[in-house]
Amino acid sequence: MKHLKALIIKFVMSAVVLGIVLTGIYNYNFSKSMLISLVLTVVAYALGDLLVYPNAADDSDYKKRNTVATISDLILSFLVIWIMGASLLGNTSTIIQGSIISAIVIALGEWFFHKYLDKHVFNTDNYGHTDTTYNK
């Protein structure tokens, strides 16, 4: 159940960003933006949050772990949005711009999402003494 809740949070975050950027700013089809959000959510959760994030550094080095995972999420988000966007929406320069903007905003959200994962999904408390931006 905790993974389902995390997936829903991640999807909402991605859907809002792609809805605003791809649909709102670049006038791409809303349903295709949501399809990209869905695929991005599943791929990024499986690869970024369950594979990279827990293994990027040991549990005691939270900031390094979060930094590595956030950078990998930035790259992964850009690639998924760009490749899917180019195939679904057309291979134009605007999809590259939209992918860059979306990936940066999603990566910012991922920094905080990883903190949620630590507390609610992985049930760790190793970051409490090293990261003062997180309020328990």
PDB file of C-alpha atoms in Angstrom, residues 24-106:
ATOM      1  CA  GLY A  24      -0.382  24.655 -21.038  1.00  0.00           C
ATOM      2  CA  ILE A  25       2.733  26.285 -22.486  1.00  0.00           C
ATOM      3  CA  TYR A  26       3.436  24.282 -25.650  1.00  0.00           C
ATOM      4  CA  ASN A  27      -0.197  23.363 -26.518  1.00  0.00           C
ATOM      5  CA  TYR A  28       0.386  19.625 -26.840  1.00  0.00           C
ATOM      6  CA  ASN A  29      -2.486  17.164 -26.434  1.00  0.00           C
ATOM      7  CA  PHE A  30      -3.479  16.706 -22.765  1.00  0.00           C
ATOM      8  CA  SER A  31      -4.121  12.958 -23.023  1.00  0.00           C
ATOM      9  CA  LYS A  32      -0.682  12.395 -24.527  1.00  0.00           C
ATOM     10  CA  SER A  33       0.893  14.469 -21.756  1.00  0.00           C
ATOM     11  CA  MET A  34      -0.870  12.235 -19.233  1.00  0.00           C
ATOM     12  CA  LEU A  35       0.328   9.088 -21.032  1.00  0.00           C
ATOM     13  CA  ILE A  36       3.908  10.385 -20.834  1.00  0.00           C
ATOM     14  CA  SER A  37       3.321  11.123 -17.123  1.00  0.00           C
ATOM     15  CA  LEU A  38       2.110   7.591 -16.516  1.00  0.00           C
ATOM     16  CA  VAL A  39       5.072   5.961 -18.271  1.00  0.00           C
ATOM     17  CA  LEU A  40       7.505   8.373 -16.603  1.00  0.00           C
ATOM     18  CA  THR A  41       6.034   7.569 -13.188  1.00  0.00           C
ATOM     19  CA  VAL A  42       6.427   3.815 -13.564  1.00  0.00           C
ATOM     20  CA  VAL A  43       9.891   3.934 -15.136  1.00  0.00           C
ATOM     21  CA  ALA A  44      11.277   6.561 -12.763  1.00  0.00           C
ATOM     22  CA  TYR A  45       9.858   4.838  -9.682  1.00  0.00           C
ATOM     23  CA  ALA A  46      11.254   1.444 -10.665  1.00  0.00           C
ATOM     24  CA  LEU A  47      14.665   2.655 -11.800  1.00  0.00           C
ATOM     25  CA  GLY A  48      15.232   5.868  -9.890  1.00  0.00           C
ATOM     26  CA  ASP A  49      13.439   5.394  -6.592  1.00  0.00           C
ATOM     27  CA  LEU A  50      13.712   1.661  -6.003  1.00  0.00           C
ATOM     28  CA  LEU A  51      17.054   0.951  -7.681  1.00  0.00           C
ATOM     29  CA  VAL A  52      19.268   4.055  -7.780  1.00  0.00           C
ATOM     30  CA  TYR A  53      18.129   5.943  -4.675  1.00  0.00           C
ATOM     31  CA  PRO A  54      18.603   3.191  -2.068  1.00  0.00           C
ATOM     32  CA  ASN A  55      21.948   2.124  -3.595  1.00  0.00           C
ATOM     33  CA  ALA A  56      23.532   5.477  -4.508  1.00  0.00           C
ATOM     34  CA  ALA A  57      25.401   5.689  -1.187  1.00  0.00           C
ATOM     35  CA  ASP A  58      25.126   4.145   2.233  1.00  0.00           C
ATOM     36  CA  ASP A  59      22.191   5.143   4.404  1.00  0.00           C
ATOM     37  CA  SER A  60      24.243   7.439   6.601  1.00  0.00           C
ATOM     38  CA  ASP A  61      25.188   9.709   3.668  1.00  0.00           C
ATOM     39  CA  TYR A  62      21.699  10.956   2.878  1.00  0.00           C
ATOM     40  CA  LYS A  63      22.694  14.089   0.950  1.00  0.00           C
ATOM     41  CA  LYS A  64      24.957  12.165  -1.419  1.00  0.00           C
ATOM     42  CA  ARG A  65      22.287   9.531  -1.961  1.00  0.00           C
ATOM     43  CA  ASN A  66      19.642  12.154  -2.633  1.00  0.00           C
ATOM     44  CA  THR A  67      21.915  14.175  -4.933  1.00  0.00           C
ATOM     45  CA  VAL A  68      22.873  11.163  -7.053  1.00  0.00           C
ATOM     46  CA  ALA A  69      19.262   9.992  -7.274  1.00  0.00           C
ATOM     47  CA  THR A  70      17.959  13.476  -8.129  1.00  0.00           C
ATOM     48  CA  ILE A  71      20.507  13.911 -10.923  1.00  0.00           C
ATOM     49  CA  SER A  72      19.640  10.483 -12.296  1.00  0.00           C
ATOM     50  CA  ASP A  73      15.933  11.393 -12.109  1.00  0.00           C
ATOM     51  CA  LEU A  74      16.668  14.603 -14.030  1.00  0.00           C
ATOM     52  CA  ILE A  75      18.402  12.689 -16.826  1.00  0.00           C
ATOM     53  CA  LEU A  76      15.820   9.903 -16.876  1.00  0.00           C
ATOM     54  CA  SER A  77      12.905  12.360 -16.909  1.00  0.00           C
ATOM     55  CA  PHE A  78      14.424  14.320 -19.772  1.00  0.00           C
ATOM     56  CA  LEU A  79      15.011  11.170 -21.824  1.00  0.00           C
ATOM     57  CA  VAL A  80      11.545   9.686 -21.254  1.00  0.00           C
ATOM     58  CA  ILE A  81       9.738  12.967 -21.951  1.00  0.00           C
ATOM     59  CA  TRP A  82      11.865  13.738 -24.998  1.00  0.00           C
ATOM     60  CA  ILE A  83      11.689  10.264 -26.581  1.00  0.00           C
ATOM     61  CA  MET A  84       7.982   9.754 -25.897  1.00  0.00           C
ATOM     62  CA  GLY A  85       7.186  13.361 -26.777  1.00  0.00           C
ATOM     63  CA  ALA A  86       9.030  13.145 -30.077  1.00  0.00           C
ATOM     64  CA  SER A  87       7.236   9.929 -31.025  1.00  0.00           C
ATOM     65  CA  LEU A  88       3.759  10.942 -29.812  1.00  0.00           C
ATOM     66  CA  LEU A  89       3.743  14.679 -30.355  1.00  0.00           C
ATOM     67  CA  GLY A  90       6.147  15.193 -33.225  1.00  0.00           C
ATOM     68  CA  ASN A  91       9.882  15.614 -33.428  1.00  0.00           C
ATOM     69  CA  THR A  92      10.187  19.360 -33.050  1.00  0.00           C
ATOM     70  CA  SER A  93      12.514  21.658 -31.167  1.00  0.00           C
ATOM     71  CA  THR A  94       9.696  22.610 -28.802  1.00  0.00           C
ATOM     72  CA  ILE A  95       9.529  19.090 -27.363  1.00  0.00           C
ATOM     73  CA  ILE A  96      13.217  19.373 -26.443  1.00  0.00           C
ATOM     74  CA  GLN A  97      12.572  22.680 -24.701  1.00  0.00           C
ATOM     75  CA  GLY A  98       9.523  21.274 -22.947  1.00  0.00           C
ATOM     76  CA  SER A  99      11.497  18.189 -21.909  1.00  0.00           C
ATOM     77  CA  ILE A 100      14.295  20.263 -20.408  1.00  0.00           C
ATOM     78  CA  ILE A 101      11.939  22.524 -18.464  1.00  0.00           C
ATOM     79  CA  SER A 102       9.791  19.612 -17.278  1.00  0.00           C
ATOM     80  CA  ALA A 103      12.792  17.518 -16.232  1.00  0.00           C
ATOM     81  CA  ILE A 104      14.251  20.363 -14.168  1.00  0.00           C
ATOM     82  CA  VAL A 105      10.964  21.005 -12.349  1.00  0.00           C
ATOM     83  CA  ILE A 106      10.380  17.280 -11.775  1.00  0.00           C
TER      84      ILE A 106
END
